PDB file of C-alpha atoms and ligand atoms in Angstrom:
ATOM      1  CA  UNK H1363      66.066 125.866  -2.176  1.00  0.00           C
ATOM      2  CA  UNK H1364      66.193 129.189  -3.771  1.00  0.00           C
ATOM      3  CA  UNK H1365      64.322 129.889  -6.854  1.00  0.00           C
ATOM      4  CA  UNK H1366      64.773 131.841 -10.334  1.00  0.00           C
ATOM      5  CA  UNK H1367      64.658 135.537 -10.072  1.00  0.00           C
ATOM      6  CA  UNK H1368      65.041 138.191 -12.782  1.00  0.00           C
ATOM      7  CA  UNK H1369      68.100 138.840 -14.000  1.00  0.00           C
ATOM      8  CA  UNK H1370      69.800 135.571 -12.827  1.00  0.00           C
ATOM      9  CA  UNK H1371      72.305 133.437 -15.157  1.00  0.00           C
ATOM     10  CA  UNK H1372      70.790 129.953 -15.731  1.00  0.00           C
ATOM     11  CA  UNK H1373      72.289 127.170 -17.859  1.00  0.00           C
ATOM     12  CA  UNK H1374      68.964 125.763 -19.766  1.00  0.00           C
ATOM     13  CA  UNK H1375      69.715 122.235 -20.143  1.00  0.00           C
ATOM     14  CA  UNK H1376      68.278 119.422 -22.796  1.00  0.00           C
ATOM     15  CA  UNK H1377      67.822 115.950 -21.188  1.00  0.00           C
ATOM     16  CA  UNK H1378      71.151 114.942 -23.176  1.00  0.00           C
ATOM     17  CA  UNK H1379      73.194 117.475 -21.477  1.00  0.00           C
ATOM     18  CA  UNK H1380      73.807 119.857 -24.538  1.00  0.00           C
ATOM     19  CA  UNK H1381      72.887 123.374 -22.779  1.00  0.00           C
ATOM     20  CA  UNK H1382      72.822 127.317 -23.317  1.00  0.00           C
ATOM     21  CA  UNK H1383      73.938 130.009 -20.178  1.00  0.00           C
ATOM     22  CA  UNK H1384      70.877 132.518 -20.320  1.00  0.00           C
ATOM     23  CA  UNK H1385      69.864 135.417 -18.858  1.00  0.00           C
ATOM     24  CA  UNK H1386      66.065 135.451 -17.307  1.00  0.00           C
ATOM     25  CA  UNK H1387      64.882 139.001 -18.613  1.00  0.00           C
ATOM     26  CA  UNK H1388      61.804 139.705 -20.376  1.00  0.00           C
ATOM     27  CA  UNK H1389      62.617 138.365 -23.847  1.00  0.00           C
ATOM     28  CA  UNK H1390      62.137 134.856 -25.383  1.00  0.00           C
ATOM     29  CA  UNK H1391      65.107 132.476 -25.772  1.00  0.00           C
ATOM     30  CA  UNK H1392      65.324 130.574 -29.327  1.00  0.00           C
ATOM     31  CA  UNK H1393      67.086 127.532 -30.758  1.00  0.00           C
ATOM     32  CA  UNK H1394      66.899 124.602 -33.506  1.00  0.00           C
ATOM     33  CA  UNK H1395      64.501 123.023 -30.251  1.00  0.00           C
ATOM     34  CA  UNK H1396      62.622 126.213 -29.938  1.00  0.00           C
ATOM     35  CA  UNK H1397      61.330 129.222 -28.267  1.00  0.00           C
ATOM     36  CA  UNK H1398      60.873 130.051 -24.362  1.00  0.00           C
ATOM     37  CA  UNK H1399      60.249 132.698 -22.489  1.00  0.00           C
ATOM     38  CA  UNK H1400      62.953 133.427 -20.066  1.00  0.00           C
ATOM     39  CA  UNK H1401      60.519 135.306 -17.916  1.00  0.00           C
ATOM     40  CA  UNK H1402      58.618 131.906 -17.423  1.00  0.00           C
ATOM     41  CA  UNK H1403      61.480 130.814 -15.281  1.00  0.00           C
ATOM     42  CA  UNK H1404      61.066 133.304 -12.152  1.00  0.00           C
ATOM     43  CA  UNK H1405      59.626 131.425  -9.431  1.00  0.00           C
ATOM     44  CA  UNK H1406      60.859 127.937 -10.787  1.00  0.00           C
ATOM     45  CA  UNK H1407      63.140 125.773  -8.810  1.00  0.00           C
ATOM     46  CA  UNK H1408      66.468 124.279 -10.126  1.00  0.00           C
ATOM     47  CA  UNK H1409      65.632 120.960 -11.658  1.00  0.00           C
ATOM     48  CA  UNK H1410      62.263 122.596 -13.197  1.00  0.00           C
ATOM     49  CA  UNK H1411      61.684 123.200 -17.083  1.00  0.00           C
ATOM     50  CA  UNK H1412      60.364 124.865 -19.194  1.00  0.00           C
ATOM     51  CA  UNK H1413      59.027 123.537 -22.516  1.00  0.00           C
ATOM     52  CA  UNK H1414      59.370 124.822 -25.581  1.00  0.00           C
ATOM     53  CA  UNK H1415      56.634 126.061 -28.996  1.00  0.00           C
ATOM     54  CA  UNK H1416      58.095 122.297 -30.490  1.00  0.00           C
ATOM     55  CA  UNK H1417      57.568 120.585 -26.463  1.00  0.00           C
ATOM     56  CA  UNK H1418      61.386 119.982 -25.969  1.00  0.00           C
ATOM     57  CA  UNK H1419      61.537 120.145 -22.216  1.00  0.00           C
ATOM     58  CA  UNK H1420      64.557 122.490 -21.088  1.00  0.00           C
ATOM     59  CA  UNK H1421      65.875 122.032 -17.795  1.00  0.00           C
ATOM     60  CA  UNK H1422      66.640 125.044 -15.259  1.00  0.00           C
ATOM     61  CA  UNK H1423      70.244 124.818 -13.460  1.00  0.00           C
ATOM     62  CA  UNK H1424      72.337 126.695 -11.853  1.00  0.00           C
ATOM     63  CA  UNK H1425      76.016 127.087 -12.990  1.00  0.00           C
ATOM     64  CA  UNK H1426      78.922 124.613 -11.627  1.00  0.00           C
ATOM     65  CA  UNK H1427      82.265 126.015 -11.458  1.00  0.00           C
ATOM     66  CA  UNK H1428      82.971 123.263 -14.128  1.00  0.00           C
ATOM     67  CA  UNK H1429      80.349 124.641 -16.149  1.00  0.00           C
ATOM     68  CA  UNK H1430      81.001 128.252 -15.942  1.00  0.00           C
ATOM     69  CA  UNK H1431      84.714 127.920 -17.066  1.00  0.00           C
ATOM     70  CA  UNK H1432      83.954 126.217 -20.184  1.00  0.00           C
ATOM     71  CA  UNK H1433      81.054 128.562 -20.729  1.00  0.00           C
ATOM     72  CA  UNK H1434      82.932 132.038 -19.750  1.00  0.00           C
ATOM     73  CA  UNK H1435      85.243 134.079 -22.412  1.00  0.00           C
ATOM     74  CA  UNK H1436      88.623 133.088 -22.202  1.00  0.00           C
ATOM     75  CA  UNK H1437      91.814 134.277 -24.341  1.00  0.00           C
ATOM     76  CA  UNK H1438      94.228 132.599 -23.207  1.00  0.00           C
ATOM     77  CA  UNK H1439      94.660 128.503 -22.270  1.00  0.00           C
ATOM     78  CA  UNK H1440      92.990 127.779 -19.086  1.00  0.00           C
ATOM     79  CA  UNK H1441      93.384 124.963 -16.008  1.00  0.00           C
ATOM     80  CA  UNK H1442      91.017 122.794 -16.726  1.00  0.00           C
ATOM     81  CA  UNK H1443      88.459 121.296 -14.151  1.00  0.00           C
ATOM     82  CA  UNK H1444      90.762 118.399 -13.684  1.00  0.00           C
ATOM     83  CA  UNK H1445      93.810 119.980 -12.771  1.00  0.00           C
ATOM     84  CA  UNK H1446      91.947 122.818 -10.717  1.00  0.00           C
ATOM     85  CA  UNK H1447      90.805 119.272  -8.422  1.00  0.00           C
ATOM     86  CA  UNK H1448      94.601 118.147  -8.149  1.00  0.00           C
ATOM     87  CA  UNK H1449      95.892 121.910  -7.132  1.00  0.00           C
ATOM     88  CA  UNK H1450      93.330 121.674  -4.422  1.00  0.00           C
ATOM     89  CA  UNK H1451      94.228 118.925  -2.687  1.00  0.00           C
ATOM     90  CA  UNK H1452      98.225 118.495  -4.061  1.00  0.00           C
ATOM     91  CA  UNK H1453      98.678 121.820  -2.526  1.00  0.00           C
ATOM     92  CA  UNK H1454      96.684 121.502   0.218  1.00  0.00           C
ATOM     93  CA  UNK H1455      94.903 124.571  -0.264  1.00  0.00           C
ATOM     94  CA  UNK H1456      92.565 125.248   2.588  1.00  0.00           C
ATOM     95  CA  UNK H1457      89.855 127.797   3.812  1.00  0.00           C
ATOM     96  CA  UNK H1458      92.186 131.105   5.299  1.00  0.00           C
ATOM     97  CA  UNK H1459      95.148 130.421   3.614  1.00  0.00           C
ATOM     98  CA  UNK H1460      96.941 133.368   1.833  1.00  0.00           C
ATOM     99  CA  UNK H1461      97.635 132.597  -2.342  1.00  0.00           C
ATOM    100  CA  UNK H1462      99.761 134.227  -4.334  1.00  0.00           C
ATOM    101  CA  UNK H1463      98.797 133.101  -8.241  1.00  0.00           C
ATOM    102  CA  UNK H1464     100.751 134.306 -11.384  1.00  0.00           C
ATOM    103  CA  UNK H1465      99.332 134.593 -14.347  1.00  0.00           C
ATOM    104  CA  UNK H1466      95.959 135.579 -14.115  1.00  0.00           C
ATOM    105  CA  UNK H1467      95.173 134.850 -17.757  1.00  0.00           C
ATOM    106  CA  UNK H1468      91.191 134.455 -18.063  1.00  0.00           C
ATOM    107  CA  UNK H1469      90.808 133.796 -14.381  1.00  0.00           C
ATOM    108  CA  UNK H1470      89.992 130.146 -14.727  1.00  0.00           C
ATOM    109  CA  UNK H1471      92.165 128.479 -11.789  1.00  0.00           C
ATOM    110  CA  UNK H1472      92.071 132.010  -9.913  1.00  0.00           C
ATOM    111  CA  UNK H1473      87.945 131.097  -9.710  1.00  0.00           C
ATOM    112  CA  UNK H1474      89.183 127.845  -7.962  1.00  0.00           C
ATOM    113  CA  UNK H1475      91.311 129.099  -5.737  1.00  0.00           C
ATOM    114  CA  UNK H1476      89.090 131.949  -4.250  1.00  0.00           C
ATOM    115  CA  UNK H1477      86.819 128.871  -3.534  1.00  0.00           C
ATOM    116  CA  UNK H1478      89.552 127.154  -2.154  1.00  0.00           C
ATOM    117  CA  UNK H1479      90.606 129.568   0.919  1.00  0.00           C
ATOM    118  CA  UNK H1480      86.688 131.390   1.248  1.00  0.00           C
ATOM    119  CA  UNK H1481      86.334 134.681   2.654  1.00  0.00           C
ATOM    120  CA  UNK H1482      89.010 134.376   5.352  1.00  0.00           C
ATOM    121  CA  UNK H1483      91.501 133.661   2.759  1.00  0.00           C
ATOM    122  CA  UNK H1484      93.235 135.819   0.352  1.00  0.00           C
ATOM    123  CA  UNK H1485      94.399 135.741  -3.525  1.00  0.00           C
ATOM    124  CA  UNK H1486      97.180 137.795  -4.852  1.00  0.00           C
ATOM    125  CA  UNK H1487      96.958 137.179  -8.710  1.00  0.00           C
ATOM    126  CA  UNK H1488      99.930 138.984 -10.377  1.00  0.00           C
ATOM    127  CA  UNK H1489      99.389 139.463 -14.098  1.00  0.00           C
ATOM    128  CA  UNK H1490     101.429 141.277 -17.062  1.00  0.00           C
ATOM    129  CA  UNK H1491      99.044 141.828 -19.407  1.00  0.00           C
ATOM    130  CA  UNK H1492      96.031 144.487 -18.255  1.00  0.00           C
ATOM    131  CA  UNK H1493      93.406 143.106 -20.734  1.00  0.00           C
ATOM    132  CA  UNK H1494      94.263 139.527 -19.597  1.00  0.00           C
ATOM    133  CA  UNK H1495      93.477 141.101 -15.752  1.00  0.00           C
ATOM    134  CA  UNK H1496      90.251 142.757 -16.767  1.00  0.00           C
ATOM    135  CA  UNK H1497      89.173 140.164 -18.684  1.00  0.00           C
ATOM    136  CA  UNK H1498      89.620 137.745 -15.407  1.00  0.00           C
ATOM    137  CA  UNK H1499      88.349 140.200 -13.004  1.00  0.00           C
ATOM    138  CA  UNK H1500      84.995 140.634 -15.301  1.00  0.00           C
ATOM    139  CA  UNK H1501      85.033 136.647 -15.461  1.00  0.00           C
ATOM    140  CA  UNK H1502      85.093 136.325 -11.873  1.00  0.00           C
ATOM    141  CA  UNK H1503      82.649 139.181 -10.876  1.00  0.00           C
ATOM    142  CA  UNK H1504      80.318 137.292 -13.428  1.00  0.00           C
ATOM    143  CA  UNK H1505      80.399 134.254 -11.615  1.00  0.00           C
ATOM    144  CA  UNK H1506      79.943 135.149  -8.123  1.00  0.00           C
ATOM    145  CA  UNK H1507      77.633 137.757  -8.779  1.00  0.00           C
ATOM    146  CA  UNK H1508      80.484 140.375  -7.074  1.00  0.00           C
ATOM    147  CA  UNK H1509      84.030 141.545  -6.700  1.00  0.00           C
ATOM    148  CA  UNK H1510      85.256 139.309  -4.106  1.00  0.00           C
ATOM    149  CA  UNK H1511      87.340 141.742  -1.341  1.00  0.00           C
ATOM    150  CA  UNK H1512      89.754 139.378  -0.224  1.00  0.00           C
ATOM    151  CA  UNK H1513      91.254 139.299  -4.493  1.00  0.00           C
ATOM    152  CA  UNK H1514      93.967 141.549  -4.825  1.00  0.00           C
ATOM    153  CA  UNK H1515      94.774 141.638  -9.084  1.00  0.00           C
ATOM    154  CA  UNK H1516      98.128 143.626  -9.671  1.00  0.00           C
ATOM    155  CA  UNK H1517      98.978 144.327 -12.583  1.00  0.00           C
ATOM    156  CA  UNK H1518     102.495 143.824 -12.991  1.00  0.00           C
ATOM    157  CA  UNK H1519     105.164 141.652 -14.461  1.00  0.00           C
ATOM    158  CA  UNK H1520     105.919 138.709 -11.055  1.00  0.00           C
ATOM    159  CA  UNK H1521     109.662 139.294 -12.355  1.00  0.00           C
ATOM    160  CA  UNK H1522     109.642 142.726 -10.742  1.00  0.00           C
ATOM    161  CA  UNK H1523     106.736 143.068  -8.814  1.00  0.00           C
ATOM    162  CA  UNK H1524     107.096 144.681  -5.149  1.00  0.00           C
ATOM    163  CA  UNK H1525     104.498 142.944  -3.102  1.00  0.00           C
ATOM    164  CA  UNK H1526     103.627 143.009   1.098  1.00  0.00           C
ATOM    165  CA  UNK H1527     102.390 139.548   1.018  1.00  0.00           C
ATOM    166  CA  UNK H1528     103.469 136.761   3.034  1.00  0.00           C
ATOM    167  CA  UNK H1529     101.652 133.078   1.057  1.00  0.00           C
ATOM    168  CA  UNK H1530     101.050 130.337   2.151  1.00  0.00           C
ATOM    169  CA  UNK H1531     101.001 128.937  -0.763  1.00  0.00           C
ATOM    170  CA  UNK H1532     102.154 129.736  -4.464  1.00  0.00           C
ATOM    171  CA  UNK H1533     100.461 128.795  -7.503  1.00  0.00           C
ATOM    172  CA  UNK H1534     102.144 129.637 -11.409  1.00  0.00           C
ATOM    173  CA  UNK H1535     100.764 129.513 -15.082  1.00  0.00           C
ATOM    174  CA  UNK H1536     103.500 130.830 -16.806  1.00  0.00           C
ATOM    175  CA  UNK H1537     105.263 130.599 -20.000  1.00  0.00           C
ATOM    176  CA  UNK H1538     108.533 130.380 -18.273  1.00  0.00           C
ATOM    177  CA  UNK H1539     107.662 129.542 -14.297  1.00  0.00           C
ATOM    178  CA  UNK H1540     111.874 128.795 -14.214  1.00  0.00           C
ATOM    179  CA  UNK H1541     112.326 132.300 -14.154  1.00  0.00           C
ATOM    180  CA  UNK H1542     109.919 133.172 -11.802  1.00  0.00           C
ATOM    181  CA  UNK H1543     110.795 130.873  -9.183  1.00  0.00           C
ATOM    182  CA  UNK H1544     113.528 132.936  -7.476  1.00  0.00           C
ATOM    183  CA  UNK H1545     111.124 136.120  -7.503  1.00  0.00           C
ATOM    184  CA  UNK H1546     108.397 134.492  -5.717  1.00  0.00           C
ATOM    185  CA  UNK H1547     110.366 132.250  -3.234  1.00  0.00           C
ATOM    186  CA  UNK H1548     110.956 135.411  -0.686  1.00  0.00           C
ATOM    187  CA  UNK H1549     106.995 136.179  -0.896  1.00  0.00           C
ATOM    188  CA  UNK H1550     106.669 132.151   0.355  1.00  0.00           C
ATOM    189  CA  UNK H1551     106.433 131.006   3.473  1.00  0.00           C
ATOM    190  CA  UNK H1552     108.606 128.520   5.363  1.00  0.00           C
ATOM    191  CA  UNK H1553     107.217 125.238   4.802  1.00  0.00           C
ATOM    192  CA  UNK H1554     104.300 126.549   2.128  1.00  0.00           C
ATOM    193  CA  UNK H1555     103.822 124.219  -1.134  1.00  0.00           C
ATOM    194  CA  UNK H1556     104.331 125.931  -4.937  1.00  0.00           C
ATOM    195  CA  UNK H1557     102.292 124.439  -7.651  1.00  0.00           C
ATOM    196  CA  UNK H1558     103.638 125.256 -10.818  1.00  0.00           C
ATOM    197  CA  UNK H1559     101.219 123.924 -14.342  1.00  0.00           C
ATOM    198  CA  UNK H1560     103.720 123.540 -17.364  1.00  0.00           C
ATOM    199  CA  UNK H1561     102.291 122.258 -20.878  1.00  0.00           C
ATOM    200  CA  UNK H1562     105.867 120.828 -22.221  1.00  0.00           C
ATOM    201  CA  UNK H1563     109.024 118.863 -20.287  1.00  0.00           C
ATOM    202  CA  UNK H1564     111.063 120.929 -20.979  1.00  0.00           C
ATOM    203  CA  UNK H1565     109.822 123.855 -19.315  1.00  0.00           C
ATOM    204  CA  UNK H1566     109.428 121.653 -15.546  1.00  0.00           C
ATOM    205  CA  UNK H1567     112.985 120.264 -16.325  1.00  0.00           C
ATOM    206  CA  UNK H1568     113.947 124.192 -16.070  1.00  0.00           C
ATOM    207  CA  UNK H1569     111.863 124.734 -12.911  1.00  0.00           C
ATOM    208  CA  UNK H1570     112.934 121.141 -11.089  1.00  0.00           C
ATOM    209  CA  UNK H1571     116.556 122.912 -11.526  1.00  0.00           C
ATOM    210  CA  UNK H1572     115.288 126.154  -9.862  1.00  0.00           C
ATOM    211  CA  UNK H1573     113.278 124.720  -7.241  1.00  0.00           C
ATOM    212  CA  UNK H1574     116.340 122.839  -6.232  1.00  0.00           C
ATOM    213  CA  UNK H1575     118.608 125.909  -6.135  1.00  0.00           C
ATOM    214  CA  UNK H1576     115.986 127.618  -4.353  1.00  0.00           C
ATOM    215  CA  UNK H1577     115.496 125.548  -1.151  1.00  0.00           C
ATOM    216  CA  UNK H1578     112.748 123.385  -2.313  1.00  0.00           C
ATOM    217  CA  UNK H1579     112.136 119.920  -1.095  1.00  0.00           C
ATOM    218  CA  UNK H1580     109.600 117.211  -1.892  1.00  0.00           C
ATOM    219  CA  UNK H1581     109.453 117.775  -5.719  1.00  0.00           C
ATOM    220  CA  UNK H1582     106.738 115.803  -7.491  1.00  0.00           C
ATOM    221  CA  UNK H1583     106.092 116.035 -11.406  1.00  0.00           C
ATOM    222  CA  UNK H1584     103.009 114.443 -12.639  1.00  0.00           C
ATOM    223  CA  UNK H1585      99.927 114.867 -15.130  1.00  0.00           C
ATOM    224  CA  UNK H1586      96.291 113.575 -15.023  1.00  0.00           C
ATOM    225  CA  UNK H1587      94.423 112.042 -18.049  1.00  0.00           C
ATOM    226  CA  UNK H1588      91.202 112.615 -17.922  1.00  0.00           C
ATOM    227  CA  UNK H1589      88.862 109.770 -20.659  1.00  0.00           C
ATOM    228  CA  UNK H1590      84.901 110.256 -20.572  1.00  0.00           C
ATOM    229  CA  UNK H1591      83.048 107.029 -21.342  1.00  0.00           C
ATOM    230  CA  UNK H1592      80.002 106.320 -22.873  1.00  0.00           C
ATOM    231  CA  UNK H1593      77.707 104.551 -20.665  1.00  0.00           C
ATOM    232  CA  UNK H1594      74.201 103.334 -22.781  1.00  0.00           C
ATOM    233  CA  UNK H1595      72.050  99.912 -23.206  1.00  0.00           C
ATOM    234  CA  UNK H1596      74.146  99.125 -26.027  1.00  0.00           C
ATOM    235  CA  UNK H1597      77.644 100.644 -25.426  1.00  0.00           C
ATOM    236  CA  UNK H1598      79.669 101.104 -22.530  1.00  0.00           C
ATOM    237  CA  UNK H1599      83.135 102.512 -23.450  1.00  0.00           C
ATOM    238  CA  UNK H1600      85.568 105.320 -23.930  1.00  0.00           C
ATOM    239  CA  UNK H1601      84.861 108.046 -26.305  1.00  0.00           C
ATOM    240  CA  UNK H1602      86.277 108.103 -29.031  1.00  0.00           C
ATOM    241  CA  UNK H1603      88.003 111.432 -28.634  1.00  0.00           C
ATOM    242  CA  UNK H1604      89.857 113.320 -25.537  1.00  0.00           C
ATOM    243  CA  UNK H1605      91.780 116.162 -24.362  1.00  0.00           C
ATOM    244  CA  UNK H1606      94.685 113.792 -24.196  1.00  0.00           C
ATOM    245  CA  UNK H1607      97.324 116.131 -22.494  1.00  0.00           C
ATOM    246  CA  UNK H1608      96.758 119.850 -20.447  1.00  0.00           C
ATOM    247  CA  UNK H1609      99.817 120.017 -18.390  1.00  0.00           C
ATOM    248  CA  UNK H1610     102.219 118.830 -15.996  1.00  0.00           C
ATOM    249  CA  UNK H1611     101.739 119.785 -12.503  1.00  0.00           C
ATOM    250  CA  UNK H1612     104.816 120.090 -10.515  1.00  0.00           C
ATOM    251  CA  UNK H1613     104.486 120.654  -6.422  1.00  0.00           C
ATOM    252  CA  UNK H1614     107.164 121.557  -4.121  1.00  0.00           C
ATOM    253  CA  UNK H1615     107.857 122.411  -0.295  1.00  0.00           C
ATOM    254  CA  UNK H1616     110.104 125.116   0.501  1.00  0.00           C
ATOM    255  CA  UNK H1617     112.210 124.588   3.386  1.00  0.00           C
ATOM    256  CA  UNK H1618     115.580 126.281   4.210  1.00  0.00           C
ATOM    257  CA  UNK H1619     117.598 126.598   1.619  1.00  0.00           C
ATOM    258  CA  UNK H1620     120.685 125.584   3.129  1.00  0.00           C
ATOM    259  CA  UNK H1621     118.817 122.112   4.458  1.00  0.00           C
ATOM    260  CA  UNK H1622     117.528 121.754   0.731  1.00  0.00           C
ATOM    261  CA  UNK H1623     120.895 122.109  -0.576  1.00  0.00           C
ATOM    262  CA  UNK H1624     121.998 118.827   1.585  1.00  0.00           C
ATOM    263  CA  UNK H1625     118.919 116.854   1.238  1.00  0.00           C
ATOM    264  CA  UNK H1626     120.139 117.440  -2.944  1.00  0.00           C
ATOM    265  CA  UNK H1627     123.261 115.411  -1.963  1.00  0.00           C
TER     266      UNK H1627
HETATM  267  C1  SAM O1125      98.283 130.283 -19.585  1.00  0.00           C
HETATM  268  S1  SAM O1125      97.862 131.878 -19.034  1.00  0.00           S
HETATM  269  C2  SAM O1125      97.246 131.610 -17.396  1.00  0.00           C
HETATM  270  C3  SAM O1125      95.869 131.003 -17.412  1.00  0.00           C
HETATM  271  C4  SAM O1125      95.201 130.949 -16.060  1.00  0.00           C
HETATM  272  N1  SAM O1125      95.930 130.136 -15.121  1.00  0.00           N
HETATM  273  C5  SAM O1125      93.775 130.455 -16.186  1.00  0.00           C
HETATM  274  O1  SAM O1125      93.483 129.361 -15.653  1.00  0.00           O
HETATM  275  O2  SAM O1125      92.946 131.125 -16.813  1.00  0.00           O
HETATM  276  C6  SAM O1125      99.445 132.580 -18.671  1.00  0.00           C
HETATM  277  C7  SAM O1125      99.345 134.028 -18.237  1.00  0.00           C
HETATM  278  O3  SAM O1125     100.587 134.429 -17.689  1.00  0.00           O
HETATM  279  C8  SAM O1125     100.776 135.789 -18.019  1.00  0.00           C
HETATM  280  N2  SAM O1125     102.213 136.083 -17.871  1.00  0.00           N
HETATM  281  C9  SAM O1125     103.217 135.675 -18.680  1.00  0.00           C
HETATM  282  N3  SAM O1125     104.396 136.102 -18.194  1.00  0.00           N
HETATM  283  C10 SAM O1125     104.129 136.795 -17.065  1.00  0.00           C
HETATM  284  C11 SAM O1125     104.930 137.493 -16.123  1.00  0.00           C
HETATM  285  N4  SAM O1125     106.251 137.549 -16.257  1.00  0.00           N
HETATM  286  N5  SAM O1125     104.322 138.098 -15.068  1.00  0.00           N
HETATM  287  C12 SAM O1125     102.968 138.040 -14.936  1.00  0.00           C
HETATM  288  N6  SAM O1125     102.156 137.393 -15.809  1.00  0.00           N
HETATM  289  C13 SAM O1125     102.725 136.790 -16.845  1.00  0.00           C
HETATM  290  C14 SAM O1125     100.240 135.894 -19.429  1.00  0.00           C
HETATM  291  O4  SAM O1125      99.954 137.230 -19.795  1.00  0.00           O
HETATM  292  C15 SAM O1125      99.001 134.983 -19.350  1.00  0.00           C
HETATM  293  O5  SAM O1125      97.875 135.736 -19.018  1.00  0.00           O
END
């Protein structure tokens, strides 16, 4: 177990799980449950506290990925936690494997899929918009602590970008993946998976027709529901509110065309 040092990011956590991502320098931390001083925390192991000028115990813990994407700044929608899971294992992505991801937006599933393949992997994110990129690129070198080398960002509109990448796997967040489809097919390999996230029907309806045309097999639409419950001595039930819809996810197999254009019949 490593502990605190200076300078570290560390999520200071109340026994109910409401929490605050904080630097350890040498200044005091304040809220309504009081004052600490950061500094105290060098040494400490996760799990520790440290207790406040009122005695609320605050918790030291390092950052999940879960908890870092809610925390970090994001200007644009995100994948949330739940979907990230389901792109993992719906496209199979493994540790080595070459991903090509378009768009970046606030680098929220690219965070997930740098996990994903580790260092003998490689990303390819393809975004339009430059502040979207450096805004990702800052999120990401925030959470691992460094630029990972194997993350190639290009700034560029996937429509018309010239790329030397052979993937084995494509993942899209766009506003219209339909047109994109065509563009990224040559930069897939034969027999790789494409994961495409869509917030409305009518925009996978548009990509199920492309994917089709394209030489795609295998095409599955679905969406996940995520409901939190309250668990207590009293209550043990739902919540009464939820993120009730994110996105469809929509995974395909590309296999040659002319084959896919048979299996359609
Ligand atoms: C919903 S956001 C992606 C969010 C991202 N997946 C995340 O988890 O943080 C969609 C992104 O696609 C980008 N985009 C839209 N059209 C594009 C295109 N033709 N080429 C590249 N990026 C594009 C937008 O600028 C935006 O950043």
């Amino acid at each position: 177990m490593t502990v605190f040092r200076p300078d570290e990011w560390v999520l200071l956590t109340t026994q109910k799980g409401k929490s605050w991502l904080v630097r350890i320098e040498n200044a005091p931390y304040s809220s309504h449950l009081g004052t600490v001083n950061m500094m105290d925390a060098v040494g400490k192991e996760e799990g520790e506290f440290l207790e406040t000028n009122k005695g609320v115990k605050l918790f030291l813990l390092r950052l999940t990925m879960e908890d870092y994407i809610f925390k970090m700044k994001r200007q644009t929608q995100i994948i949330y936690p739940k979907d990230l899971g389901a792109i993992i294992i719906y496209g199979d992505l493994q540790p080595g494997l070459t991903i090509l991801e378009s768009g970046v937006g606030s680098g929220s599933l690219c965070l997930a899929l740098l996990r994903a393949v580790g260092e003998r992997g490689r990303v390819v994110s393809v975004e339009k918009r430059e502040e979207f990129a450096l805004l990702a690129a800052d999120n990401i070198k925030r959470f691992y602590g460094y630029s990972p080398p194997n993350h190639d960002l290009v700034v560029a509109d996937i429509q018309h970008v010239c790329l030397k990448v052979a993937a084995d796997r494509v993942v899209i967040d766009l506003p219209e993946p339909w047109g994109a489809i065509n563009k990224v097919t040559p930069f897939l390999k034969m027999g790789g998976l494409l994961v495409s996230l869509s917030p409305n029907v009518g925009q996978v309806q548009l990509t199920h027709r492309e994917l089709k045309t394209n030489g795609y097999i295998h095409i599955q639409t679905f969406e996940l529901l995520k409901r939190d419950w309250m668990i207590d001595a009293l209550r043990a039930r739902p919540v009464d509110r939820m993120v009730a819809h994110t996105g469809f996810l929509t995974v395909a197999k590309k296999v040659n065309r002319a084959t896919a254009m048979l299996a359609a019949f």
